[in-house]
PDB file of C-alpha atoms in Angstrom:
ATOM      1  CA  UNK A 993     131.886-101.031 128.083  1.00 68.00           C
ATOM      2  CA  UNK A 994     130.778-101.771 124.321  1.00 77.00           C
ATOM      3  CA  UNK A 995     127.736-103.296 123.637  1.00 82.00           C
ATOM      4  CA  UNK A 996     126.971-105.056 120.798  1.00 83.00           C
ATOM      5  CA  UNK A 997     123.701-106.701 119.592  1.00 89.00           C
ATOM      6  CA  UNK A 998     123.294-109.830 117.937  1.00 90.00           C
ATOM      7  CA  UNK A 999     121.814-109.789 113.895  1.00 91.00           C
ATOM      8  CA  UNK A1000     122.727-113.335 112.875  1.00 88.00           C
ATOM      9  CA  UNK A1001     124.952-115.953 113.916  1.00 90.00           C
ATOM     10  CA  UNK A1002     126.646-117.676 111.308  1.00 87.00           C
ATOM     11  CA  UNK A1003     128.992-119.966 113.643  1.00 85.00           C
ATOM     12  CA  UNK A1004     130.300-120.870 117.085  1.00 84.00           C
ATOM     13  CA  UNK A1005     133.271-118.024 116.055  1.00 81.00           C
ATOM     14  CA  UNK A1006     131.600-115.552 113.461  1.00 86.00           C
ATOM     15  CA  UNK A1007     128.168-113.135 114.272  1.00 88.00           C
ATOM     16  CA  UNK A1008     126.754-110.328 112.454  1.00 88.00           C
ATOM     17  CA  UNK A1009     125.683-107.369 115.479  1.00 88.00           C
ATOM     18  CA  UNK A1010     125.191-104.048 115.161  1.00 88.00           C
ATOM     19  CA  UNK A1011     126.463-101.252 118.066  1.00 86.00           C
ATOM     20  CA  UNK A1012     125.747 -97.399 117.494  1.00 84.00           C
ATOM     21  CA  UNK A1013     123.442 -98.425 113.637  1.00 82.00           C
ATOM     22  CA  UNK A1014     126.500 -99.643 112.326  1.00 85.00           C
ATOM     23  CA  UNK A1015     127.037-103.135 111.351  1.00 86.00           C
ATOM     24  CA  UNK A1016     129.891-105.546 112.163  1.00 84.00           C
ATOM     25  CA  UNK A1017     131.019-109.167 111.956  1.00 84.00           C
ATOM     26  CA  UNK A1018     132.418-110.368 114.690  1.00 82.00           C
ATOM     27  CA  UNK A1019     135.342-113.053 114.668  1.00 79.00           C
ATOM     28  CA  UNK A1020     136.824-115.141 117.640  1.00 74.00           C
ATOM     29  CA  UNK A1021     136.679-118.395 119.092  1.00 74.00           C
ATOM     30  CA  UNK A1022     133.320-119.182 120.916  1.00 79.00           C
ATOM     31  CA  UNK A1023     131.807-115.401 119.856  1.00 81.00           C
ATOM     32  CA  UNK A1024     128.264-117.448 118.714  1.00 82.00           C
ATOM     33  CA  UNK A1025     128.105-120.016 120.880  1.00 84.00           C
ATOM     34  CA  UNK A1026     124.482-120.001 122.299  1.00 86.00           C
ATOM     35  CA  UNK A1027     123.995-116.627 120.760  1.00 88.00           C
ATOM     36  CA  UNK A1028     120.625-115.906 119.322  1.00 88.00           C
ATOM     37  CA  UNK A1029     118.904-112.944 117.197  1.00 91.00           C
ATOM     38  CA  UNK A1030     118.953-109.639 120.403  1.00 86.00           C
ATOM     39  CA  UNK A1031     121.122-111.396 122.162  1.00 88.00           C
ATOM     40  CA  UNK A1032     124.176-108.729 123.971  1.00 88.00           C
ATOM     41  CA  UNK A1033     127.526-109.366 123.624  1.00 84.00           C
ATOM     42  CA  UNK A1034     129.964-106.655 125.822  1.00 79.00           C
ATOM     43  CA  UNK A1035     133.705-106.154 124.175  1.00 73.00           C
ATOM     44  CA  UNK A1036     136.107-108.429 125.459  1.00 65.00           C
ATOM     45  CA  UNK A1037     138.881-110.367 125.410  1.00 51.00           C
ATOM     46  CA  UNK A1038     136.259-113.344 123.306  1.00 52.00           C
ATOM     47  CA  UNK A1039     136.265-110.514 120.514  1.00 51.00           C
ATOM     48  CA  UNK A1040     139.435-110.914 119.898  1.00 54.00           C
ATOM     49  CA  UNK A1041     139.286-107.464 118.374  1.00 49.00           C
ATOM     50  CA  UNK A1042     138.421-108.224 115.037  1.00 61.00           C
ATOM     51  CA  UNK A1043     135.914-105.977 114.239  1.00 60.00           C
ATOM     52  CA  UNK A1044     135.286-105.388 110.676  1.00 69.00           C
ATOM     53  CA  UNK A1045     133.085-103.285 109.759  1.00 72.00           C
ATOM     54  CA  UNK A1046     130.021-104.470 107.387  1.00 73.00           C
ATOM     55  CA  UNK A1047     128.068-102.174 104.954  1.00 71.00           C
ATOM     56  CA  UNK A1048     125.589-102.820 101.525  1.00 70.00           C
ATOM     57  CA  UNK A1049     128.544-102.686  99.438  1.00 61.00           C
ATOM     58  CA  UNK A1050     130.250-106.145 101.215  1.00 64.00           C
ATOM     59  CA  UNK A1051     127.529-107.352 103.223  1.00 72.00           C
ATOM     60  CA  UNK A1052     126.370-109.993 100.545  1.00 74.00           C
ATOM     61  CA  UNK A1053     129.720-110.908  99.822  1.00 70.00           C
ATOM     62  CA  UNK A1054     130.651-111.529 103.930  1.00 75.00           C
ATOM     63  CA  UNK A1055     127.395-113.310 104.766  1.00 80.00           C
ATOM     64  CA  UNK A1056     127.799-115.560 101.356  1.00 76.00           C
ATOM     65  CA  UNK A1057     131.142-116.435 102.499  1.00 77.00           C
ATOM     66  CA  UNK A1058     130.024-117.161 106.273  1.00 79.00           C
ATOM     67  CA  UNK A1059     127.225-119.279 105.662  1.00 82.00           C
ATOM     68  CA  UNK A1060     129.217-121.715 103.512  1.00 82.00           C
ATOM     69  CA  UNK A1061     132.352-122.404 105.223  1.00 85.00           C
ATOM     70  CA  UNK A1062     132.785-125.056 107.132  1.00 87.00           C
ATOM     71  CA  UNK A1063     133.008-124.175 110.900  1.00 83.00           C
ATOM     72  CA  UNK A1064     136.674-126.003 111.102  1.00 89.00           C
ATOM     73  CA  UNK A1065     137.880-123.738 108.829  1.00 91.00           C
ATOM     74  CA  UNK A1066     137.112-120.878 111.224  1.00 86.00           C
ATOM     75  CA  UNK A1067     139.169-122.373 113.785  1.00 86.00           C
ATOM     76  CA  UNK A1068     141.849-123.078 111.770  1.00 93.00           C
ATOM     77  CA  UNK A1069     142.160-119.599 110.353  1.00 91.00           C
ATOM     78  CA  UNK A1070     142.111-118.277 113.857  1.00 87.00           C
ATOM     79  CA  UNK A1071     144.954-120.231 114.747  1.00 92.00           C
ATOM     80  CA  UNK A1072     146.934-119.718 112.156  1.00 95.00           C
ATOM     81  CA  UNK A1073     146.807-116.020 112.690  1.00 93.00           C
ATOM     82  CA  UNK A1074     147.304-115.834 116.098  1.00 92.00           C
ATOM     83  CA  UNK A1075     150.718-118.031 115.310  1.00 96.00           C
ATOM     84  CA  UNK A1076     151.685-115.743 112.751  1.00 96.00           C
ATOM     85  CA  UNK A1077     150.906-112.641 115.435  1.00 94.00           C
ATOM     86  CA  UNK A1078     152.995-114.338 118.087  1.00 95.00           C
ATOM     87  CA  UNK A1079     155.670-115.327 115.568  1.00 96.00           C
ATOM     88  CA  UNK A1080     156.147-111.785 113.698  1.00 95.00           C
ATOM     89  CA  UNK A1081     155.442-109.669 117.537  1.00 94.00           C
ATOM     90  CA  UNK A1082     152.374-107.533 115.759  1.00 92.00           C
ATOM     91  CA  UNK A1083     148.756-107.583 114.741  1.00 87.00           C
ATOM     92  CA  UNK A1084     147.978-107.971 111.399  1.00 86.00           C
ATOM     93  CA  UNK A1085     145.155-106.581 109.160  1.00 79.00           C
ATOM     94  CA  UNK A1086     141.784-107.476 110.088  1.00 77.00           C
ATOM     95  CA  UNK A1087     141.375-107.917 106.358  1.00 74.00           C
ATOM     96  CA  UNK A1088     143.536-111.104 106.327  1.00 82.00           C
ATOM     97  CA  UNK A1089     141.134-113.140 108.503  1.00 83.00           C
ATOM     98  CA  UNK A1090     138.026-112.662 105.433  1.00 81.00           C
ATOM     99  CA  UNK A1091     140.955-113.593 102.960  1.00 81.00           C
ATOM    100  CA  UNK A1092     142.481-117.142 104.503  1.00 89.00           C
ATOM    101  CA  UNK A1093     139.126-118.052 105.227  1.00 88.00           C
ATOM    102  CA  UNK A1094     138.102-117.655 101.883  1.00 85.00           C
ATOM    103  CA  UNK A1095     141.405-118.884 100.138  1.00 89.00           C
ATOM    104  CA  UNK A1096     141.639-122.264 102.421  1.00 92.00           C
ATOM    105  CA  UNK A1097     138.098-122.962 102.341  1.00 90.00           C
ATOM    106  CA  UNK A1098     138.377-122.420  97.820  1.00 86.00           C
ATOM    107  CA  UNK A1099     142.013-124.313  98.361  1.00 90.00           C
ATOM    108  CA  UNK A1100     140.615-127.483 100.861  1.00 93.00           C
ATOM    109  CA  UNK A1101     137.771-127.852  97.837  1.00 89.00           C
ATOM    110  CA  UNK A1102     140.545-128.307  95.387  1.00 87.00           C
ATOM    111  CA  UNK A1103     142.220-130.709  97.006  1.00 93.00           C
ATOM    112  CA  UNK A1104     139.442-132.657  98.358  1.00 92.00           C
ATOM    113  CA  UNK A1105     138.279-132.879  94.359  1.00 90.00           C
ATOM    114  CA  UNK A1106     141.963-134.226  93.104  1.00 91.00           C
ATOM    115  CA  UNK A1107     142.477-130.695  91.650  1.00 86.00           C
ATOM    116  CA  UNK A1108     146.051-130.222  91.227  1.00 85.00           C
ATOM    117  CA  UNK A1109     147.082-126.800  92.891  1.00 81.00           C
ATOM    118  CA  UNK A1110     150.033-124.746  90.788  1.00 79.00           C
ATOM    119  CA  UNK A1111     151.595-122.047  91.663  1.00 80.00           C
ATOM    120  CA  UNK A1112     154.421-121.321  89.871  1.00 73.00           C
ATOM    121  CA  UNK A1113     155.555-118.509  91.791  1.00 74.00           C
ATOM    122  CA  UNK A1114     156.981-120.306  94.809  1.00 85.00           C
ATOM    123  CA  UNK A1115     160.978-120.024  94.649  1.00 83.00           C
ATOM    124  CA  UNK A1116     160.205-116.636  94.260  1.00 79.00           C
ATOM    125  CA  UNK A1117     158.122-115.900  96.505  1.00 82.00           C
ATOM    126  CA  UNK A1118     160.839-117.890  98.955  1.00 88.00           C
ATOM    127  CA  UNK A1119     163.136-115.897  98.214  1.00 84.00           C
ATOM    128  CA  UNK A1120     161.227-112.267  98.735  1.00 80.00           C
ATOM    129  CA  UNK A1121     159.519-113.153 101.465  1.00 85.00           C
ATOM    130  CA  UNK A1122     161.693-115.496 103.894  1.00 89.00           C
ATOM    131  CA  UNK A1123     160.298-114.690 106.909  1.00 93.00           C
ATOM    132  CA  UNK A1124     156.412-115.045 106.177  1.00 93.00           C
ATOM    133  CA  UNK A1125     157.386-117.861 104.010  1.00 95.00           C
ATOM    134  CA  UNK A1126     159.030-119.524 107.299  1.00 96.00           C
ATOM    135  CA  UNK A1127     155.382-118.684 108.944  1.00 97.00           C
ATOM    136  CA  UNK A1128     153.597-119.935 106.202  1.00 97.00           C
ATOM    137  CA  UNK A1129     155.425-123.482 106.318  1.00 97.00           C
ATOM    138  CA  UNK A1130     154.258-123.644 110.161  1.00 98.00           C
ATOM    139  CA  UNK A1131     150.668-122.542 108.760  1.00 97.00           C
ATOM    140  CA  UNK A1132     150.326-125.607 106.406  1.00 97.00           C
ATOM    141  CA  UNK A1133     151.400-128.243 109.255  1.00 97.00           C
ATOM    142  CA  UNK A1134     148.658-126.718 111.523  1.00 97.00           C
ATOM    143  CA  UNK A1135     146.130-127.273 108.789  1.00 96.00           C
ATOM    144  CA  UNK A1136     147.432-130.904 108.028  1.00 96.00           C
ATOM    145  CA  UNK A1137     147.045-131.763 111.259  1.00 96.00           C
ATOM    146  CA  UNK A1138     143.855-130.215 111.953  1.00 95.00           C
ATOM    147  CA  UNK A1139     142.082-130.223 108.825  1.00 95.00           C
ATOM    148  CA  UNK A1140     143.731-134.341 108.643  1.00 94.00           C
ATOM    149  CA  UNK A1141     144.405-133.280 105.083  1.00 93.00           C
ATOM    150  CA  UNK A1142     147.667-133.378 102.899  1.00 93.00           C
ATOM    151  CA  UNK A1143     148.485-129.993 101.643  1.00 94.00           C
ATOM    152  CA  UNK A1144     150.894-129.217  98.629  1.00 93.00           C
ATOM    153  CA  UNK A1145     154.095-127.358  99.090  1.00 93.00           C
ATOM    154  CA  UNK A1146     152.077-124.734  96.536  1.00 91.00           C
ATOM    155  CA  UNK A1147     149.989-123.519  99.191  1.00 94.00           C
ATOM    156  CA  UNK A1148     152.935-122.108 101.692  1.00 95.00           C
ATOM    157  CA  UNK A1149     153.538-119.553  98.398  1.00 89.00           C
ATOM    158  CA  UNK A1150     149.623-118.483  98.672  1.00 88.00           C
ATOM    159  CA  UNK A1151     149.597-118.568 102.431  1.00 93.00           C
ATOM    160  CA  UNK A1152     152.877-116.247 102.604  1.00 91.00           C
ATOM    161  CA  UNK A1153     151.593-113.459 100.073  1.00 80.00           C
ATOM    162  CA  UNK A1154     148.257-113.338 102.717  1.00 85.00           C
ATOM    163  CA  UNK A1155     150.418-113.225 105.847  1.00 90.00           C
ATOM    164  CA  UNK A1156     152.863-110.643 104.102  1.00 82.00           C
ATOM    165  CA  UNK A1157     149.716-108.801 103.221  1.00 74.00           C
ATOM    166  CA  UNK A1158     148.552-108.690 106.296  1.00 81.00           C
ATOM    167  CA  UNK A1159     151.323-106.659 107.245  1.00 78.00           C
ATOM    168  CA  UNK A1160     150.882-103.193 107.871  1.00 56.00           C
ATOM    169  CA  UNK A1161     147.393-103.033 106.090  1.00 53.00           C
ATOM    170  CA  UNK A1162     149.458-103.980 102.404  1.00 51.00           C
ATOM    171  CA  UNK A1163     146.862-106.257 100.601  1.00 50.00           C
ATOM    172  CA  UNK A1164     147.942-109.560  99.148  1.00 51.00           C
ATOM    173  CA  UNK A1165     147.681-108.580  95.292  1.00 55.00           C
ATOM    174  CA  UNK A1166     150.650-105.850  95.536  1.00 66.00           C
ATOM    175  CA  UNK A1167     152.589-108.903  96.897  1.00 71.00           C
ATOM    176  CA  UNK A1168     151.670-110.759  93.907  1.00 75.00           C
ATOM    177  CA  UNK A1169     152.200-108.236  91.495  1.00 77.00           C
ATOM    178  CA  UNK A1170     156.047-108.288  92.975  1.00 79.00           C
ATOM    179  CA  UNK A1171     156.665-111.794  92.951  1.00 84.00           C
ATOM    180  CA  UNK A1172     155.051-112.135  88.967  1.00 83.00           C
ATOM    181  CA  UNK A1173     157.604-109.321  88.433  1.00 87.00           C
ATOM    182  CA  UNK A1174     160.817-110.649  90.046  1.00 87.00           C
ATOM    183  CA  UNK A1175     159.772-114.030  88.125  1.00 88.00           C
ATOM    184  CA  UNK A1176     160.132-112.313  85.227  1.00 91.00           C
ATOM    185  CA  UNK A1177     163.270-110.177  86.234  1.00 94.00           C
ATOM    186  CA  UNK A1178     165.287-113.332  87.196  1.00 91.00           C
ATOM    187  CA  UNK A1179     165.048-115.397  84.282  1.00 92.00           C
ATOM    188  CA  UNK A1180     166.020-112.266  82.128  1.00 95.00           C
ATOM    189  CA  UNK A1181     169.187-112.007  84.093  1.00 95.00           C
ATOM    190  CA  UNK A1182     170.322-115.214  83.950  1.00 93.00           C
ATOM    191  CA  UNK A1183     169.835-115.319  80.159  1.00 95.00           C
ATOM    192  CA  UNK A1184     171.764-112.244  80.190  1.00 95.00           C
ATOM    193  CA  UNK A1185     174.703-113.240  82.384  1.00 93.00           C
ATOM    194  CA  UNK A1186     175.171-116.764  81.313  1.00 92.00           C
ATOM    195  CA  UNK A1187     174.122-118.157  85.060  1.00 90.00           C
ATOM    196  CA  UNK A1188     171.992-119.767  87.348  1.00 88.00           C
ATOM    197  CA  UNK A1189     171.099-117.738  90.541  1.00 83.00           C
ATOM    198  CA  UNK A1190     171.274-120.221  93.210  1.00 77.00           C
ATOM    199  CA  UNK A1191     168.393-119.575  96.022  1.00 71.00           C
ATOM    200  CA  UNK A1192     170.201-119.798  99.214  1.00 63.00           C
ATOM    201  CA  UNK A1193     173.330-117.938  97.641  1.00 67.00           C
ATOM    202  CA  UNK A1194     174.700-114.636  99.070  1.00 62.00           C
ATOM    203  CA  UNK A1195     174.703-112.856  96.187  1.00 69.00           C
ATOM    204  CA  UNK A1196     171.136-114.262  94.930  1.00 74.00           C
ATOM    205  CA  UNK A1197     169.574-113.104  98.231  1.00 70.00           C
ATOM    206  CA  UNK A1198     171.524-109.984  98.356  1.00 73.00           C
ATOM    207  CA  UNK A1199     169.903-109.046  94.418  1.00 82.00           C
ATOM    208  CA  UNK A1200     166.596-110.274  95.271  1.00 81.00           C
ATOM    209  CA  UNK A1201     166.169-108.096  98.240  1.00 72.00           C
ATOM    210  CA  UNK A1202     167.515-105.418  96.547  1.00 81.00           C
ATOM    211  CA  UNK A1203     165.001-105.654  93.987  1.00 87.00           C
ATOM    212  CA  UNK A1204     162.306-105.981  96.724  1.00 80.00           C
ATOM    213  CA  UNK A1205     163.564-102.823  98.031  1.00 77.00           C
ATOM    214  CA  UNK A1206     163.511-101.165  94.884  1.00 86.00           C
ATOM    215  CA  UNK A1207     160.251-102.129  93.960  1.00 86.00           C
ATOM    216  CA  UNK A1208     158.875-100.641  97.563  1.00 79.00           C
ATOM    217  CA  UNK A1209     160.914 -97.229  96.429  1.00 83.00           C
ATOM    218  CA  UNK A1210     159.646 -96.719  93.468  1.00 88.00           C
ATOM    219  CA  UNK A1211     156.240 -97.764  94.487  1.00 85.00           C
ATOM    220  CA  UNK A1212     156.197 -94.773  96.615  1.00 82.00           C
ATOM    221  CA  UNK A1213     158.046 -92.505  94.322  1.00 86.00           C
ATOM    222  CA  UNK A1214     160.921 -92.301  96.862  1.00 80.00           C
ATOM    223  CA  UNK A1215     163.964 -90.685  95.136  1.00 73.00           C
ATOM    224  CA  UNK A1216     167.305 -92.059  96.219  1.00 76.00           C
ATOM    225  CA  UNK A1217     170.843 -90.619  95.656  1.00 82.00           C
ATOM    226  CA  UNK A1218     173.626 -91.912  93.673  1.00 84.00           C
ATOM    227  CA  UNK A1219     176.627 -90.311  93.794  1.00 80.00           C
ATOM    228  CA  UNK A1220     178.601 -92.527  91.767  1.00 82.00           C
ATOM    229  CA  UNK A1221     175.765 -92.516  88.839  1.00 89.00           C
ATOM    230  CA  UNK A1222     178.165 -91.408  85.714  1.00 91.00           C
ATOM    231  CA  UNK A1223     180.808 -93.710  87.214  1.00 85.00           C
ATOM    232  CA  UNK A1224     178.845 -96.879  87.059  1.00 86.00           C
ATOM    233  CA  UNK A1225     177.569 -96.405  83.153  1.00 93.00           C
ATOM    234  CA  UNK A1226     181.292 -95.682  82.525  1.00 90.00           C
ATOM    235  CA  UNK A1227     182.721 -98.692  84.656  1.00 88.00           C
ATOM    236  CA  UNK A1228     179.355-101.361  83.738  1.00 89.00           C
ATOM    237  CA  UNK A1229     177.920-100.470  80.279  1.00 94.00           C
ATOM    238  CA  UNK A1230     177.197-103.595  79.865  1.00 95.00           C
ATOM    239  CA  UNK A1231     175.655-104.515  83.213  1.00 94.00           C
ATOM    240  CA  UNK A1232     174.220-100.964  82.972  1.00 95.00           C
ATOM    241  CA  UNK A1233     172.039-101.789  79.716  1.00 97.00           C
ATOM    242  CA  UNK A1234     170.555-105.318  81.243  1.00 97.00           C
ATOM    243  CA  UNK A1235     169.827-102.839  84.389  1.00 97.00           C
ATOM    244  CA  UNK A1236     167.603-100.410  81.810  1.00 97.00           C
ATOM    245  CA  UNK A1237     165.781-103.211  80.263  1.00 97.00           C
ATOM    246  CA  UNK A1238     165.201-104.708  84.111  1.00 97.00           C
ATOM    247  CA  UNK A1239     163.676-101.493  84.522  1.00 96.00           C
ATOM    248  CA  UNK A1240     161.637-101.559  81.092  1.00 96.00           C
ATOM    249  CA  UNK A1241     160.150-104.755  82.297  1.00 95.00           C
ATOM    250  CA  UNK A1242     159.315-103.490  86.049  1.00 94.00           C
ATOM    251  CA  UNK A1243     157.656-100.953  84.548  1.00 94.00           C
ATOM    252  CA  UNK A1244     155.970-103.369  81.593  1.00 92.00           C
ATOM    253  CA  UNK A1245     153.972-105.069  84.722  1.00 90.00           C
ATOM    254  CA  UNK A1246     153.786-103.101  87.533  1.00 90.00           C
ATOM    255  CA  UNK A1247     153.736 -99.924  86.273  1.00 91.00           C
ATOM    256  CA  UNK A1248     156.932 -98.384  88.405  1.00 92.00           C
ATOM    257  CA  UNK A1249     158.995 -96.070  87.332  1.00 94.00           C
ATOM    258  CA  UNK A1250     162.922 -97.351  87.795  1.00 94.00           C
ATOM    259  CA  UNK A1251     164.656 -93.959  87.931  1.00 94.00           C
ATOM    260  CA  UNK A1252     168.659 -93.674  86.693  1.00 95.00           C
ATOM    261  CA  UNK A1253     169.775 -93.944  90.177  1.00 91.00           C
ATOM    262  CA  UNK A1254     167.917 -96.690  90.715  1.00 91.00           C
ATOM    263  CA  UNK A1255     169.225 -98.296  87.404  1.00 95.00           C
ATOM    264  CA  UNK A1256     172.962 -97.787  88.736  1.00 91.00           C
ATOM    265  CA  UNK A1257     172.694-100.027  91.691  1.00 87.00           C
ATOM    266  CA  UNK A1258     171.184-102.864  89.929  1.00 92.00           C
ATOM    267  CA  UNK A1259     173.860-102.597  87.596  1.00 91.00           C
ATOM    268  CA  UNK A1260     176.372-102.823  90.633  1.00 84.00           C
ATOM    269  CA  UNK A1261     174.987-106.162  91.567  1.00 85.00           C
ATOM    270  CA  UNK A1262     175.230-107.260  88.524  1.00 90.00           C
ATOM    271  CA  UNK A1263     178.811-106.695  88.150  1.00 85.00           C
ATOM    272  CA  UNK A1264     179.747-108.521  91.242  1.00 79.00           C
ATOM    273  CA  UNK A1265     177.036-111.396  90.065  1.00 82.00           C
ATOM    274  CA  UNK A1266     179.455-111.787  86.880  1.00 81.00           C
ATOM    275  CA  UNK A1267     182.222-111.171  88.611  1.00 70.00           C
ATOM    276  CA  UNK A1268     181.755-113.648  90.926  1.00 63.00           C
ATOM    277  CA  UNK A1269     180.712-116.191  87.794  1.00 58.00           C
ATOM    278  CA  UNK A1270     184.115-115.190  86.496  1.00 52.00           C
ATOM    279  CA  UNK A1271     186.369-116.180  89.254  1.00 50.00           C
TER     280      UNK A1271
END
């Protein structure tokens, strides 16, 4: 079994050991208690295996962080995760428990000094991200009621891009850098097409996650077939140039490249978007 031995303690859930002349932070509920400088800890199920790994490049950083967060916060964090684990049915990132510590600790300040917290990405981010979102809404009641604080709706939109970055080891800023996109796309399109898109609607959600989808694509330079290409600039030249410029300003801000297939399906949804207005 794993040994590891004790450096620092920072709290009743968070130590700095070292095991083999490598450094790590420990995080889980009790790790510290009565834990002093050489003292051995053995892996188990306290660990709650977040090890992350600690070296002179984010050592300051970690310890900074540690020794000036409150030690509710800790617990908090840790339960939040472990809902959003239980809810979703996988572990996330070890990354994500550094980044909601540090983000509701920053967030709790704000609050606590009658800062007003904006984020003007929210029906957006509701609208990518419905699932985490849901989580995220359940991750703002536990901190109400644990934290006895009131928390704005803004936070579930910062909550969800760390739970949705969490995912698969994607990191919270390329979830950003989607929703600012899509919050420009949207407004561009319903300039365009004379509408509002309605949240909850089919055809909203349907456009939305098809831009989510084609954001992931191009992101990874995935090429995707469309057979009826020529077809669609024939049959939606109109739809078909707000599609190019959608593309112009995907590229504008995150730097993807939309590619002419790509371009065709976006015009499709527009179509039946106006289409739909029409009838």
């Amino acid at each position: 079994m794993k040994s590891y031995m004790v450096k620092k303690t920072f709290n009743n859930n968070a130590v700095l050991v070292t095991s083999e002349q490598m450094e790590y932070i420990l995080i889980g509920k009790g790790i510290g208690f009565n834990k002093k400088k050489g003292s051995i800890i053995f892996e188990s199920s306290l660990i709650e295996n977040v090890f992350i790994h600690v070296d002179e490049s984010n050592k300051k950083q970690y310890e900074h962080l540690l020794e000036n967060v409150e030690e509710e916060i800790f617990k908090v964090v840790e339960d939040i995760i472990s809902m959003a684990e239980k809810e979703l049915g996988e572990k996330l990132h070890t990354d994500i428990h550094f980044g909601l510590i540090d983000h509701i600790n920053f967030s709790l300040n704000r609050i606590r000094e009658g800062i007003e917290i904006v984020n003007p990405f929210l029906l957006e981010t509701r609208m990518l991200y419905k699932r985490e979102y849901a989580i995220a809404e359940k991750a703002v009641e536990i901190l109400k009621e644990q934290m006895n604080i009131e928390v704005p709706e803004s936070e579930i939109g910062f909550i969800t891009f760390h739970i949705h970055g969490g995912r698969m080891g994607e990191r919270k800023g390329s979830s950003l850098q989607y929703v600012k996109a899509i919050n420009k796309v949207i407004p561009y399109i319903e300039d365009k097409l004379g509408l509002t898109l309605e949240e909850n609607s089919f055809d909203s959600v349907r456009l939305v996650s098809h831009l989510r989808g084609l954001i992931e694509r191009c992101s990874r330079e995935e090429a995707i077939e469309n057979v009826l290409l020529d077809r669609m600039k024939k049959d939606f030249p109109f739809e078909y140039k707000i599609s190019e410029n959608i593309a112009l300003i995907l590229n504008k801000n995150i730097g993807i490249v939309v590619p002419e297939s790509e371009i065709g399906y976006i015009a499709l949804h527009l179509y039946k978007l106006n289409h739909t207005k029409l009838n």
